[in-house]
PDB file of C-alpha atoms in Angstrom:
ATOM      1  CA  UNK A   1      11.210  17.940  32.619  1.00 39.00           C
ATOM      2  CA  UNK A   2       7.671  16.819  31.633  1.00 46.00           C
ATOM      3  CA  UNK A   3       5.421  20.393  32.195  1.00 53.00           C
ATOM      4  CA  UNK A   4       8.433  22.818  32.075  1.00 66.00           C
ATOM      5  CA  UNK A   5       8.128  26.105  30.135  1.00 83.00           C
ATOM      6  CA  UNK A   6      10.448  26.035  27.678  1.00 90.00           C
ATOM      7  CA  UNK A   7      11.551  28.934  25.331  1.00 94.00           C
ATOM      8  CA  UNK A   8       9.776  30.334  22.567  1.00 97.00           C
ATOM      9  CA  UNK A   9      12.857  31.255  20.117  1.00 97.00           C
ATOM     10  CA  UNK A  10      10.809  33.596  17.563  1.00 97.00           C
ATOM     11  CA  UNK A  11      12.693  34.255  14.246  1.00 97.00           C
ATOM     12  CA  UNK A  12      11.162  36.864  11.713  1.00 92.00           C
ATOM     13  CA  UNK A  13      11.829  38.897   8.878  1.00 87.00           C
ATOM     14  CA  UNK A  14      11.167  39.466   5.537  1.00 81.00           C
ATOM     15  CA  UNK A  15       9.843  36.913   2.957  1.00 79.00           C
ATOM     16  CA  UNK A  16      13.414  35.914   1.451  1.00 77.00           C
ATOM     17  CA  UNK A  17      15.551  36.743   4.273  1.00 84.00           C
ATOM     18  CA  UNK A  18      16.230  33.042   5.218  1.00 84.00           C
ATOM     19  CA  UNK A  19      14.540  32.843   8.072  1.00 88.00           C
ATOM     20  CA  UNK A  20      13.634  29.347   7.142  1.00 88.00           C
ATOM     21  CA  UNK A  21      17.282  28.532   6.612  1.00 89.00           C
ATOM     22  CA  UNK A  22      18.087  29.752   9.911  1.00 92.00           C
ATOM     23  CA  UNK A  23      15.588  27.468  11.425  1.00 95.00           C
ATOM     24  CA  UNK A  24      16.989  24.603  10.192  1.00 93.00           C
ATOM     25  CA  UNK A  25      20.362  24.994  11.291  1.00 96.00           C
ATOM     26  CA  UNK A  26      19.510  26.284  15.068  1.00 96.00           C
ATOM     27  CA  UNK A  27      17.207  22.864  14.537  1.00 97.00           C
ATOM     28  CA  UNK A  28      20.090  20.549  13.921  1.00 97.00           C
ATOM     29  CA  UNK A  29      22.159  22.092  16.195  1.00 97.00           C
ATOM     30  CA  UNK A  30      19.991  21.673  19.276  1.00 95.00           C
ATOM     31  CA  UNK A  31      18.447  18.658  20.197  1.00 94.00           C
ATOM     32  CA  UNK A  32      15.840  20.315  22.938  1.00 94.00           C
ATOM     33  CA  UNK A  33      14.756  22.402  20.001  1.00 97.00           C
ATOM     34  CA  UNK A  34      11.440  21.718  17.835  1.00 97.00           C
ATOM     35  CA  UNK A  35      10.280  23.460  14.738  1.00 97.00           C
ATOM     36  CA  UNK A  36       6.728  24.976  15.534  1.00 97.00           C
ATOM     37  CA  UNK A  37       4.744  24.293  12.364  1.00 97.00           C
ATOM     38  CA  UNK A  38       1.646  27.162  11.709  1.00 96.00           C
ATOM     39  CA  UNK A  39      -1.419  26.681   9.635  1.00 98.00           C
ATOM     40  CA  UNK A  40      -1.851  28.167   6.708  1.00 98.00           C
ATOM     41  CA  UNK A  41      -4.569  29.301   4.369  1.00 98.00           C
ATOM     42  CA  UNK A  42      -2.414  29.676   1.449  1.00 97.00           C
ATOM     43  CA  UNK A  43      -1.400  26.783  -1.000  1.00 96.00           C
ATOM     44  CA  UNK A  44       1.704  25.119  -0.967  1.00 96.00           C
ATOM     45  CA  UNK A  45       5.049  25.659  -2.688  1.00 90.00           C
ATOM     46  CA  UNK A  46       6.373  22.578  -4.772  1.00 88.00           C
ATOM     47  CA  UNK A  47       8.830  21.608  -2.210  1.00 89.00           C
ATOM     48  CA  UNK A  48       6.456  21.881   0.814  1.00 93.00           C
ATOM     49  CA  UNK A  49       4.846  18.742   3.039  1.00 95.00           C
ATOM     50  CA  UNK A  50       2.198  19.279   4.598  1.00 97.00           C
ATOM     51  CA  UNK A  51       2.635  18.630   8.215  1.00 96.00           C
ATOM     52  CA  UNK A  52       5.975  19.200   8.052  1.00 94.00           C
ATOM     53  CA  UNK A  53       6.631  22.819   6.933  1.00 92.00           C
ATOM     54  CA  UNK A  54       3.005  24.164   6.944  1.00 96.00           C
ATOM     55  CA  UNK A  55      -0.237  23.008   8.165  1.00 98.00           C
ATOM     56  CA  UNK A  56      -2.227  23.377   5.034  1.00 98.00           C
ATOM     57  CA  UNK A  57      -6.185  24.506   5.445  1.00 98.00           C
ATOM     58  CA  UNK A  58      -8.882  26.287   3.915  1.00 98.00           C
ATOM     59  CA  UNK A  59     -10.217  29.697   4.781  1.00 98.00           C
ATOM     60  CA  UNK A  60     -13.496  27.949   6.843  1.00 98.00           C
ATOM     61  CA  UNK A  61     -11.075  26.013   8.899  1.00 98.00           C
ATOM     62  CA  UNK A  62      -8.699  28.635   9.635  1.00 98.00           C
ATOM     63  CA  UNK A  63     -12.109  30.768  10.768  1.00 98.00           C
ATOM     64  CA  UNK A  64     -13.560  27.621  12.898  1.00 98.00           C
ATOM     65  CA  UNK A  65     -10.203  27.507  14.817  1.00 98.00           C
ATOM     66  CA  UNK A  66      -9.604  31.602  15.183  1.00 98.00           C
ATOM     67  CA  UNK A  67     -13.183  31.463  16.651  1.00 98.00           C
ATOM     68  CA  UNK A  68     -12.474  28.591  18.897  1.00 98.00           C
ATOM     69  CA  UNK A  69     -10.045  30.569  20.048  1.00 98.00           C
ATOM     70  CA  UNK A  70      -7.809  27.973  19.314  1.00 98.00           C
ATOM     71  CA  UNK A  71      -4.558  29.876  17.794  1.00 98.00           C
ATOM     72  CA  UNK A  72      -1.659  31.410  20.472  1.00 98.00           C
ATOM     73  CA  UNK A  73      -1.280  34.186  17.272  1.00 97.00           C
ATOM     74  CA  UNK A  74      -3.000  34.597  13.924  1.00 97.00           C
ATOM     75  CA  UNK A  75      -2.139  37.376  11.605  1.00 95.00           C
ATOM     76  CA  UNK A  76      -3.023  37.833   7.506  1.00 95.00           C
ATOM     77  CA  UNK A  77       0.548  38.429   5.257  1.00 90.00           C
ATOM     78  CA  UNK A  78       0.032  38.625   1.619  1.00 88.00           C
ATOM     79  CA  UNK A  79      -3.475  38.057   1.068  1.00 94.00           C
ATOM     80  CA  UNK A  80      -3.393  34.767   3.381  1.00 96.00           C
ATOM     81  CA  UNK A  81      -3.611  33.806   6.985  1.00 97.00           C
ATOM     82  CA  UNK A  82      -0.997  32.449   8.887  1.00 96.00           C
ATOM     83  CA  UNK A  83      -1.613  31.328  12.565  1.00 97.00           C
ATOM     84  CA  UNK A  84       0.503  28.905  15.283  1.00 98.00           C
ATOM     85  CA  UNK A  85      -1.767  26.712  17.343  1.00 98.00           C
ATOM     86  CA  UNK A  86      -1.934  26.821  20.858  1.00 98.00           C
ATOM     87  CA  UNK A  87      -1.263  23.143  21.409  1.00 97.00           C
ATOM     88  CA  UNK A  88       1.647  23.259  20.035  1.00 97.00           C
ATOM     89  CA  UNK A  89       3.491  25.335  22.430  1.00 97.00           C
ATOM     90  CA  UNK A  90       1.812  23.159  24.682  1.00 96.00           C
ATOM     91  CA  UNK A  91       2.547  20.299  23.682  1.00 96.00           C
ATOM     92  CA  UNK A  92       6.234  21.005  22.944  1.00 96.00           C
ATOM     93  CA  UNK A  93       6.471  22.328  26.623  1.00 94.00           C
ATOM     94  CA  UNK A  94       4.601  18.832  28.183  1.00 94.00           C
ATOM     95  CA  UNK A  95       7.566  17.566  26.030  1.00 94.00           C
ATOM     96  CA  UNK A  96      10.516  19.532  27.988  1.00 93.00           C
ATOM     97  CA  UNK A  97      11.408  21.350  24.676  1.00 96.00           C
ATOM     98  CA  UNK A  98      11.785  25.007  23.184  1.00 96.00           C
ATOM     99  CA  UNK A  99      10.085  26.139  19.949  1.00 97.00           C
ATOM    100  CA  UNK A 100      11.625  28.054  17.233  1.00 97.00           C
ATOM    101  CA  UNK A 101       9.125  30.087  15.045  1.00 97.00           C
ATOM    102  CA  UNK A 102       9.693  31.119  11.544  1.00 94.00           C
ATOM    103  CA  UNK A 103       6.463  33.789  11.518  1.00 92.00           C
ATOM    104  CA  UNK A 104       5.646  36.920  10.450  1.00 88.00           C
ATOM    105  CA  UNK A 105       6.428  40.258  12.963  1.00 91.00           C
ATOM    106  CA  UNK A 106       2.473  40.619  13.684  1.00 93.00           C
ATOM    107  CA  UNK A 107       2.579  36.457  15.535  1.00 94.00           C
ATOM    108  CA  UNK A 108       6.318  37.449  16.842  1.00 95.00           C
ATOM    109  CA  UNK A 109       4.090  40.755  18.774  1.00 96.00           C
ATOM    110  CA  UNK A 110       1.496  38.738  19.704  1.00 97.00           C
ATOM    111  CA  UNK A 111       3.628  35.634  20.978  1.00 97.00           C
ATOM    112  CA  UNK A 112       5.903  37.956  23.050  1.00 96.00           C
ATOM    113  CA  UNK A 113       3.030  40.000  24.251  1.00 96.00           C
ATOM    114  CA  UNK A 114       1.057  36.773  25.901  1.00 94.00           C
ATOM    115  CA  UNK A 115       4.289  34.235  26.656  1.00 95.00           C
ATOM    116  CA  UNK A 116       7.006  35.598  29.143  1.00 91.00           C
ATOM    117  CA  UNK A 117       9.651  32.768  27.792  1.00 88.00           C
ATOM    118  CA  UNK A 118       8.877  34.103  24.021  1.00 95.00           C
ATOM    119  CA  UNK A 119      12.457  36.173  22.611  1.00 96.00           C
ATOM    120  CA  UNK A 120      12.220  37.335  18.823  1.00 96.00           C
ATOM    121  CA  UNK A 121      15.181  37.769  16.503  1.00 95.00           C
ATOM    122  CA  UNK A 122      14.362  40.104  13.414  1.00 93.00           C
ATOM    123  CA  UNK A 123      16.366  39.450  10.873  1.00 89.00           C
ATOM    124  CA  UNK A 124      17.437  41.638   8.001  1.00 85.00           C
ATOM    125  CA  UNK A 125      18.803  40.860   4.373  1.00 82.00           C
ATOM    126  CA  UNK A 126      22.726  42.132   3.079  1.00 77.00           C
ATOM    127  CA  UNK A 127      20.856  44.656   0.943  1.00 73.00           C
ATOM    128  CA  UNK A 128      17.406  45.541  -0.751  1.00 76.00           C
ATOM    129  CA  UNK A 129      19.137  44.124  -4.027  1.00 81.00           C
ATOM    130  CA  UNK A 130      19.634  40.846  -2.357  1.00 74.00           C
ATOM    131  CA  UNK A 131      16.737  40.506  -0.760  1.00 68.00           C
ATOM    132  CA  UNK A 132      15.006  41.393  -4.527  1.00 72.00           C
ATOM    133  CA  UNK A 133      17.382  38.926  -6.119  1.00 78.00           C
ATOM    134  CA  UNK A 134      16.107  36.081  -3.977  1.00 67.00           C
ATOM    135  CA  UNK A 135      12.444  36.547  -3.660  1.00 75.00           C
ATOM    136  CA  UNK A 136      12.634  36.798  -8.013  1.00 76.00           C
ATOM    137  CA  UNK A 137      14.931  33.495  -7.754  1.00 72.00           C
ATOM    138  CA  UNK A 138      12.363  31.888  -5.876  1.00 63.00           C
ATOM    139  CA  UNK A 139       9.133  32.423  -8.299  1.00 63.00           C
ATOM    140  CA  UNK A 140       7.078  32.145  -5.817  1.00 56.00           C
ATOM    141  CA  UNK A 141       6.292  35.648  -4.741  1.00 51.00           C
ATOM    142  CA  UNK A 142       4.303  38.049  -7.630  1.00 54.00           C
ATOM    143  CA  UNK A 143       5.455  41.621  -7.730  1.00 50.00           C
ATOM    144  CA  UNK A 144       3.126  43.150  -5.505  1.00 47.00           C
ATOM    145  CA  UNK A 145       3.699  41.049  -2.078  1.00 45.00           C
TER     146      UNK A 145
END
C-alpha cells in the first residue's frame, strides 16, 4: 500500500458546529484513517497539545513556510492563519492512509481544487440558537468572530 493515494475526507463548518467531534469519532472508527493536524498562528485553547490538535507557530514562521511554498492550503479565519502542510498528505499517503481535515471552507476549496481524492462534508448546526449557545459555552470565541 506504501505510495497509494489515499482519500482526503475534508470536514468543515462553522466554529461550534462540532466538526472536531466528528473527527474524532470517524477517527476511532476507522483504523486507515489519520487526523491531519494544521499549523496555526493563533494561541492555544487550555485543552489543546501542541502537536496533537494544532501545530502551534508564530506569524514569521507561518510566512517562511507560505513562501516556501510549503502549505497544500493556507487561509486567515478570525484574525489568524490556519494552513495544512503539504507533507502531511504526503506522508499519510507513503503511509497507505486517508486524512480527515477539520478546516475552514477557504482550505476545504483549495484542497478539493488541487487533490482529485479530496471530498468535503459541510456541516451545519440544529439552529442559529444552538450554534450561539455553544460558541458562548465555550469562552473561547469574543463576540465579533
Amino acid at each position: 500500500m506504501s505510495g497509494t493515494r489515499g482519500v482526503l475526507l475534508i470536514v468543515c463548518g462553522p466554529s461550534g458546529v462540532g466538526k472536531t467531534t466528528m473527527c474524532h469519532r470517524l477517527l476511532e472508527r476507522y483504523d486507515r484513517l489519520q487526523f491531519s493536524i494544521s499549523y496555526t498562528t493563533r494561541n492555544p485553547r487550555d485543552e489543546e497539545t501542541d502537536g496533537a490538535d494544532y501545530h502551534f507557530i508564530d506569524d514569521d514562521e507561518f510566512d517562511r513556510m507560505r513562501e516556501a511554498g510549503e502549505f497544500a492550503e493556507w487561509a486567515e479565519v478570525h484574525g489568524h492563519r490556519y494552513g495544512t502542510a503539504r507533507s502531511t498528505i504526503e506522508d499519510a499517503w507513503s503511509e497507505g492512509a486517508d486524512l480527515v481535515f477539520d478546516i475552514d471552507y477557504q482550505g476545504a476549496d483549495q484542497l478539493t481544487s488541487h487533490y482529485d481524492h479530496a471530498e468535503a462534508v459541510f456541516v451545519v448546526p440544529p439552529s442559529m440558537s444552538e450554534l450561539t449557545s455553544r460558541l458562548k459555552g465555550r469562552g473561547t470565541e469574543g463576540e465579533s468572530d
